[in-house]
mmCIF file of C-alpha atoms in Angstrom:
data_model
loop_
_atom_site.group_PDB
_atom_site.id
_atom_site.type_symbol
_atom_site.label_atom_id
_atom_site.label_comp_id
_atom_site.label_asym_id
_atom_site.label_seq_id
_atom_site.Cartn_x
_atom_site.Cartn_y
_atom_site.Cartn_z
ATOM 1 C CA PRO A 237 57.535 -4.766 -14.081
ATOM 2 C CA THR A 238 53.733 -2.207 -13.980
ATOM 3 C CA ARG A 239 52.555 -5.452 -11.880
ATOM 4 C CA TYR A 240 54.437 -6.867 -8.583
ATOM 5 C CA ASP A 241 55.481 -10.104 -9.639
ATOM 6 C CA PRO A 242 57.162 -11.946 -6.354
ATOM 7 C CA SER A 243 59.490 -14.141 -8.619
ATOM 8 C CA ASN A 244 60.668 -10.951 -9.783
ATOM 9 C CA PRO A 245 60.277 -8.098 -6.713
ATOM 10 C CA PHE A 246 61.366 -4.025 -6.935
ATOM 11 C CA LYS A 247 64.830 -2.955 -6.118
ATOM 12 C CA LYS A 248 65.066 -2.509 -2.675
ATOM 13 C CA ILE A 249 66.541 1.138 -2.460
ATOM 14 C CA VAL A 250 68.149 3.426 0.371
ATOM 15 C CA LEU A 251 68.130 6.318 0.819
ATOM 16 C CA ASN A 252 69.077 9.218 3.627
ATOM 17 C CA ARG A 253 66.756 10.667 6.268
ATOM 18 C CA ASP A 254 67.890 14.204 5.238
ATOM 19 C CA ASP A 255 67.306 13.500 1.071
ATOM 20 C CA VAL A 256 63.703 12.367 1.597
ATOM 21 C CA LEU A 257 60.238 14.499 2.197
ATOM 22 C CA GLU A 258 57.173 13.311 3.753
ATOM 23 C CA TYR A 259 54.201 12.773 1.487
ATOM 24 C CA SER A 260 51.931 15.500 2.898
ATOM 25 C CA THR A 261 54.271 18.264 3.530
ATOM 26 C CA PHE A 262 53.493 21.533 1.477
ATOM 27 C CA GLU A 263 56.748 22.893 2.052
ATOM 28 C CA PRO A 264 59.754 23.858 -0.357
ATOM 29 C CA LEU A 265 62.644 21.699 -0.754
ATOM 30 C CA SER A 266 65.273 23.936 0.367
ATOM 31 C CA LEU A 267 63.374 24.739 3.386
ATOM 32 C CA SER A 268 62.905 21.182 4.343
ATOM 33 C CA LYS A 269 66.538 20.559 4.271
ATOM 34 C CA THR A 270 67.172 23.262 6.839
ATOM 35 C CA TYR A 271 65.180 20.586 9.383
ATOM 36 C CA ASP A 272 67.573 18.970 11.811
ATOM 37 C CA SER A 273 68.349 15.524 10.877
ATOM 38 C CA ASN A 274 67.055 14.231 14.298
ATOM 39 C CA ALA A 275 63.377 15.985 14.297
ATOM 40 C CA VAL A 276 60.864 14.173 12.541
ATOM 41 C CA HIS A 277 57.203 14.651 12.216
ATOM 42 C CA GLN A 278 54.480 12.870 13.382
ATOM 43 C CA SER A 279 53.971 10.058 10.692
ATOM 44 C CA ARG A 280 50.718 10.656 8.934
ATOM 45 C CA ASN A 281 50.307 6.464 8.244
ATOM 46 C CA PHE A 282 51.966 6.636 5.013
ATOM 47 C CA ALA A 283 54.242 4.105 3.875
ATOM 48 C CA ASN A 284 55.927 2.394 1.200
ATOM 49 C CA PRO A 285 57.151 -0.852 1.065
ATOM 50 C CA SER A 286 59.667 0.020 -1.354
ATOM 51 C CA ILE A 287 61.606 2.617 0.296
ATOM 52 C CA ILE A 288 63.524 1.677 3.327
ATOM 53 C CA ILE A 289 64.547 5.129 5.347
ATOM 54 C CA THR A 290 67.887 5.033 7.092
ATOM 55 C CA THR A 291 70.158 7.436 8.828
ATOM 56 C CA GLY A 292 74.083 7.540 8.331
ATOM 57 C CA THR A 293 74.728 5.763 10.957
ATOM 58 C CA GLU A 294 72.299 2.490 10.435
ATOM 59 C CA SER A 295 72.282 -0.330 8.135
ATOM 60 C CA ALA A 296 70.375 -1.262 5.102
ATOM 61 C CA ASP A 297 68.907 -3.533 7.161
ATOM 62 C CA SER A 298 67.945 -2.080 10.140
ATOM 63 C CA GLY A 299 64.734 -1.538 9.581
ATOM 64 C CA ARG A 300 61.476 -1.351 6.951
ATOM 65 C CA HIS A 301 60.112 1.863 8.760
ATOM 66 C CA THR A 302 60.491 5.738 8.880
ATOM 67 C CA PRO A 303 61.697 5.810 13.136
ATOM 68 C CA LEU A 304 59.167 7.288 15.185
ATOM 69 C CA PRO A 305 59.934 10.574 17.204
ATOM 70 C CA ASP A 306 61.190 9.784 20.736
ATOM 71 C CA THR A 307 59.140 13.213 21.682
ATOM 72 C CA ILE A 308 55.372 13.179 20.647
ATOM 73 C CA GLU A 309 54.357 16.820 20.520
ATOM 74 C CA ASP A 310 50.991 17.837 21.638
ATOM 75 C CA THR A 311 48.120 16.118 19.315
ATOM 76 C CA SER A 312 44.732 17.982 21.115
ATOM 77 C CA PRO A 313 42.451 18.315 18.357
ATOM 78 C CA ALA A 314 42.515 21.941 16.441
ATOM 79 C CA TRP A 315 38.978 22.903 17.991
ATOM 80 C CA ASP A 316 37.619 22.886 21.611
ATOM 81 C CA PRO A 317 35.497 19.833 22.014
ATOM 82 C CA SER A 318 33.998 21.966 25.286
ATOM 83 C CA ASP A 319 33.196 24.924 23.100
ATOM 84 C CA HIS A 320 29.459 25.004 22.345
ATOM 85 C CA SER A 321 29.411 28.199 20.302
ATOM 86 C CA GLU A 322 28.132 26.782 16.930
ATOM 87 C CA ASP A 323 26.256 23.482 16.387
ATOM 88 C CA LEU A 324 28.220 20.812 14.381
ATOM 89 C CA THR A 325 25.935 17.869 15.003
ATOM 90 C CA SER A 326 24.042 19.403 11.819
ATOM 91 C CA ILE A 327 25.585 21.017 8.915
ATOM 92 C CA SER A 328 23.865 21.466 5.289
ATOM 93 C CA ILE A 329 26.622 21.399 2.130
ATOM 94 C CA GLY A 330 24.514 22.056 -1.347
ATOM 95 C CA THR A 331 22.218 18.656 -1.229
ATOM 96 C CA VAL A 332 24.693 17.185 1.427
ATOM 97 C CA VAL A 333 23.016 16.776 4.806
ATOM 98 C CA VAL A 334 25.255 16.117 7.607
ATOM 99 C CA ASN A 335 23.195 15.410 11.085
ATOM 100 C CA SER A 336 23.528 13.494 14.427
ATOM 101 C CA SER A 337 22.240 13.001 17.472
ATOM 102 C CA ASP A 338 24.935 11.100 19.372
ATOM 103 C CA GLY A 339 27.904 13.596 18.009
ATOM 104 C CA THR A 340 28.836 10.937 15.013
ATOM 105 C CA ASN A 341 28.913 12.483 10.782
ATOM 106 C CA VAL A 342 26.092 11.043 9.402
ATOM 107 C CA ALA A 343 25.989 11.453 5.751
ATOM 108 C CA SER A 344 23.057 11.156 3.782
ATOM 109 C CA LEU A 345 21.922 12.814 0.134
ATOM 110 C CA THR A 346 18.532 14.884 -0.262
ATOM 111 C CA THR A 347 16.905 15.414 -2.820
ATOM 112 C CA PRO A 348 15.987 19.069 -4.513
ATOM 113 C CA CYS A 349 12.447 20.379 -3.546
ATOM 114 C CA ASN A 350 10.882 20.829 -6.344
ATOM 115 C CA LEU A 351 7.030 21.397 -6.199
ATOM 116 C CA LEU A 352 6.063 18.880 -8.845
ATOM 117 C CA LEU A 353 8.034 16.114 -7.103
ATOM 118 C CA LYS A 354 4.923 13.717 -5.612
ATOM 119 C CA ARG A 355 3.847 10.369 -5.636
ATOM 120 C CA GLU A 356 0.550 12.016 -6.569
ATOM 121 C CA LEU A 357 1.796 12.935 -9.941
ATOM 122 C CA ILE A 358 3.666 10.362 -10.577
ATOM 123 C CA GLY A 359 2.917 9.123 -14.207
ATOM 124 C CA VAL A 360 1.279 12.191 -14.967
ATOM 125 C CA PRO A 361 2.672 14.060 -18.114
ATOM 126 C CA LEU A 362 3.678 17.831 -17.451
ATOM 127 C CA THR A 363 5.111 20.995 -19.517
ATOM 128 C CA VAL A 364 6.760 22.727 -17.365
ATOM 129 C CA GLU A 365 9.669 25.446 -18.162
ATOM 130 C CA GLU A 366 13.705 25.483 -17.288
ATOM 131 C CA ALA A 367 15.112 28.409 -16.202
ATOM 132 C CA THR A 368 18.469 28.743 -18.751
ATOM 133 C CA VAL A 369 21.581 30.460 -17.231
ATOM 134 C CA ASP A 370 20.597 33.810 -19.931
ATOM 135 C CA GLY A 371 17.628 34.100 -18.617
ATOM 136 C CA HIS A 372 16.037 32.321 -20.971
ATOM 137 C CA VAL A 373 12.251 29.996 -20.868
ATOM 138 C CA SER A 374 12.328 26.804 -22.049
ATOM 139 C CA PRO A 375 9.657 24.453 -22.524
ATOM 140 C CA LEU A 376 10.266 20.825 -21.912
ATOM 141 C CA PHE A 377 7.671 17.499 -21.396
ATOM 142 C CA VAL A 378 8.592 15.435 -18.400
ATOM 143 C CA ILE A 379 6.997 12.687 -16.259
ATOM 144 C CA VAL A 380 7.295 12.113 -12.466
ATOM 145 C CA GLN A 381 9.094 8.414 -11.680
ATOM 146 C CA GLU A 382 10.236 6.539 -8.794
ATOM 147 C CA ASP A 383 13.948 5.652 -9.302
ATOM 148 C CA VAL A 384 15.147 2.013 -8.509
ATOM 149 C CA ASP A 385 16.546 3.510 -4.480
ATOM 150 C CA GLY A 386 12.518 4.689 -4.382
ATOM 151 C CA GLN A 387 13.522 8.385 -4.642
ATOM 152 C CA LEU A 388 11.419 10.488 -6.728
ATOM 153 C CA CYS A 389 12.887 12.007 -10.419
ATOM 154 C CA MET A 390 11.639 13.882 -13.545
ATOM 155 C CA MET A 391 12.150 12.640 -17.004
ATOM 156 C CA ARG A 392 11.817 14.026 -20.226
ATOM 157 C CA PHE A 393 10.609 13.023 -22.823
ATOM 158 C CA THR A 394 9.647 13.815 -26.389
ATOM 159 C CA PRO A 395 6.585 13.575 -28.217
ATOM 160 C CA ASN A 396 6.432 10.556 -29.767
ATOM 161 C CA SER A 397 9.412 9.143 -28.465
ATOM 162 C CA LYS A 398 9.731 5.873 -26.028
ATOM 163 C CA ARG A 399 12.926 7.611 -24.892
ATOM 164 C CA THR A 400 13.025 9.434 -21.690
ATOM 165 C CA LEU A 401 16.198 11.013 -20.344
ATOM 166 C CA ARG A 402 16.305 11.941 -15.932
ATOM 167 C CA ILE A 403 16.607 15.643 -15.278
ATOM 168 C CA GLU A 404 17.991 17.053 -12.797
ATOM 169 C CA SER A 405 14.954 19.345 -10.821
ATOM 170 C CA THR A 406 16.708 22.494 -9.566
ATOM 171 C CA HIS A 407 15.603 24.680 -12.093
ATOM 172 C CA ILE A 408 12.373 22.968 -13.681
ATOM 173 C CA LYS A 409 9.444 24.905 -12.539
ATOM 174 C CA PRO A 410 5.177 24.173 -13.217
ATOM 175 C CA LYS A 411 3.594 25.722 -16.593
ATOM 176 C CA HIS A 412 0.239 27.532 -14.930
ATOM 177 C CA PRO A 413 -2.513 27.560 -16.964
ATOM 178 C CA THR A 414 -2.981 31.675 -18.403
ATOM 179 C CA ILE A 415 -6.760 33.010 -17.718
ATOM 180 C CA LYS A 416 -7.844 32.680 -21.174
ATOM 181 C CA HIS A 417 -10.104 30.252 -21.913
ATOM 182 C CA ASP A 418 -9.383 27.127 -22.764
ATOM 183 C CA PHE A 419 -10.224 23.853 -22.766
ATOM 184 C CA GLY A 420 -6.992 21.772 -22.568
ATOM 185 C CA LEU A 421 -5.351 19.100 -19.729
ATOM 186 C CA LEU A 422 -4.149 20.277 -16.183
ATOM 187 C CA ALA A 423 -2.956 19.060 -13.703
ATOM 188 C CA ILE A 424 -3.383 19.777 -10.365
ATOM 189 C CA ILE A 425 -0.246 19.738 -8.362
ATOM 190 C CA GLU A 426 -1.403 21.530 -5.522
ATOM 191 C CA GLY A 427 -4.071 21.077 -2.439
ATOM 192 C CA GLU A 428 -6.375 18.431 -1.312
ATOM 193 C CA HIS A 429 -6.686 17.654 -5.431
ATOM 194 C CA ALA A 430 -3.739 17.485 -6.545
ATOM 195 C CA GLY A 431 -2.905 14.436 -9.005
ATOM 196 C CA LYS A 432 -6.212 14.965 -10.442
ATOM 197 C CA CYS A 433 -6.415 15.334 -14.499
ATOM 198 C CA VAL A 434 -9.255 17.945 -14.614
ATOM 199 C CA ARG A 435 -10.146 20.559 -18.066
ATOM 200 C CA ARG A 436 -11.560 23.981 -17.060
ATOM 201 C CA VAL A 437 -15.252 24.936 -17.252
ATOM 202 C CA HIS A 438 -15.076 28.434 -16.347
ATOM 203 C CA SER A 439 -12.981 30.914 -15.123
ATOM 204 C CA ARG A 440 -14.266 33.714 -12.291
ATOM 205 C CA LYS A 441 -12.977 36.643 -10.126
ATOM 206 C CA ASP A 442 -12.587 35.271 -6.039
ATOM 207 C CA THR A 443 -11.772 37.168 -2.766
ATOM 208 C CA ASN A 444 -8.262 35.357 -3.700
ATOM 209 C CA GLY A 445 -7.591 36.509 -7.280
ATOM 210 C CA VAL A 446 -9.198 34.350 -10.344
ATOM 211 C CA VAL A 447 -9.883 31.280 -9.591
ATOM 212 C CA LEU A 448 -10.470 28.603 -12.181
ATOM 213 C CA VAL A 449 -13.527 25.884 -12.292
ATOM 214 C CA VAL A 450 -12.810 22.431 -13.645
ATOM 215 C CA LYS A 451 -13.827 19.143 -13.881
ATOM 216 C CA GLN A 452 -12.296 15.860 -13.004
ATOM 217 C CA VAL A 453 -11.603 14.105 -16.659
ATOM 218 C CA LEU A 454 -10.474 10.131 -17.008
ATOM 219 C CA PRO A 455 -9.168 9.027 -20.235
ATOM 220 C CA THR A 456 -10.788 6.581 -22.464
ATOM 221 C CA ASP A 457 -10.192 4.589 -25.259
ATOM 222 C CA ARG A 458 -12.503 6.225 -27.732
ATOM 223 C CA GLY A 459 -10.998 9.921 -27.730
ATOM 224 C CA ALA A 460 -13.100 12.278 -25.375
ATOM 225 C CA ASP A 461 -12.514 12.277 -21.205
ATOM 226 C CA GLN A 462 -15.164 10.677 -19.077
ATOM 227 C CA ILE A 463 -16.210 13.454 -17.233
ATOM 228 C CA VAL A 464 -16.467 13.204 -13.788
ATOM 229 C CA ASP A 465 -20.198 14.789 -11.905
ATOM 230 C CA GLY A 466 -18.730 17.800 -9.548
ATOM 231 C CA GLU A 467 -16.782 20.868 -10.115
ATOM 232 C CA LEU A 468 -13.560 22.212 -8.694
ATOM 233 C CA LEU A 469 -12.719 25.447 -7.653
ATOM 234 C CA THR A 470 -8.879 26.098 -7.727
ATOM 235 C CA PRO A 471 -6.319 29.222 -8.450
ATOM 236 C CA THR A 472 -4.270 28.784 -11.323
ATOM 237 C CA GLU A 473 -0.952 28.612 -9.595
ATOM 238 C CA ASN A 474 -2.377 25.422 -8.210
ATOM 239 C CA CYS A 475 -2.278 23.980 -11.723
ATOM 240 C CA CYS A 476 -0.147 22.794 -14.175
ATOM 241 C CA VAL A 477 -0.712 22.387 -17.850
ATOM 242 C CA ALA A 478 -0.336 18.964 -18.499
ATOM 243 C CA TYR A 479 0.667 16.831 -22.076
ATOM 244 C CA GLU A 480 -1.645 15.622 -24.479
ATOM 245 C CA THR A 481 -1.896 14.487 -28.356
ATOM 246 C CA GLN A 482 -3.560 17.298 -30.331
ATOM 247 C CA LYS A 483 -6.011 14.485 -31.114
ATOM 248 C CA ARG A 484 -7.313 14.104 -27.417
ATOM 249 C CA LYS A 485 -7.512 17.225 -27.787
ATOM 250 C CA ASN A 486 -9.451 18.163 -30.763
ATOM 251 C CA ALA A 487 -12.051 15.019 -29.246
ATOM 252 C CA ASN A 488 -12.539 17.132 -25.835
ATOM 253 C CA ARG A 489 -13.157 20.513 -27.868
ATOM 254 C CA ASN A 490 -16.695 20.478 -28.666
ATOM 255 C CA GLN A 491 -18.230 18.430 -25.321
ATOM 256 C CA MET A 492 -16.190 21.012 -22.474
ATOM 257 C CA ARG A 493 -17.952 23.568 -24.840
ATOM 258 C CA HIS A 494 -21.021 22.098 -24.317
ATOM 259 C CA GLU A 495 -19.749 22.302 -20.274
ATOM 260 C CA HIS A 496 -18.809 25.663 -20.510
ATOM 261 C CA ASP A 497 -22.320 26.835 -22.064
ATOM 262 C CA ILE A 498 -23.838 24.468 -19.387
ATOM 263 C CA TYR A 499 -21.859 26.172 -16.358
ATOM 264 C CA ILE A 500 -22.614 29.536 -17.944
ATOM 265 C CA SER A 501 -26.942 28.931 -17.751
ATOM 266 C CA THR A 502 -27.236 27.966 -14.381
ATOM 267 C CA HIS A 503 -24.628 29.634 -12.174
ATOM 268 C CA LEU A 504 -24.310 33.276 -14.801
ATOM 269 C CA PRO A 505 -27.567 35.826 -14.952
#
């Protein structure tokens, strides 16, 4: 029978000790045959209730488990507990971190570190780049969300589709804007303004290199974004290209060009 039936129990098998190998033994059968019949290795808490191990002088009903040895060999640990040459209470293996202050092993999974996994960026559609094995970089559209366990994750989406797919963030990097003038939608991912959606007004050189002059924008139902008063300065590496439809980009092109002309006339000679 494939399942145990109390009314039809398994047949009892009587074996000689020399004809049985311990479950965790790795030695060939020819070597194990040379062992002394009175030498029994230390049990590893493995017992099969359907097999009874007996010796030639014992009856079939004399016992129900493998007999223990008369003397137990040295069972000291394989390491010296007094040796503190290496701290074994904190071990990092891949994304699994074992850390304990009282010496016990406590394992916890950690989310891979990624520049875009921030709560300020939840719900912001981003354009990112994924590095493949052959070195090729392919653009993707992702959105940062919070899963059922409260951990931040990346969900890949396709325009004009409601389906999303969770992806690993280890090979994902933000697509930074280029130096050329562009009124496209950007998301600030670093600094005090992280999480804000902005549009470029102008690019200028600073002591730290090229920085962007941007204005924060808010989406509206009428197409063109609402522009928040004030200007922000941010380096290109602190920004990521955000996803927007072509319709929204066209609706904002004229007003952002107007903002650009105003900035040039007021700030440049």
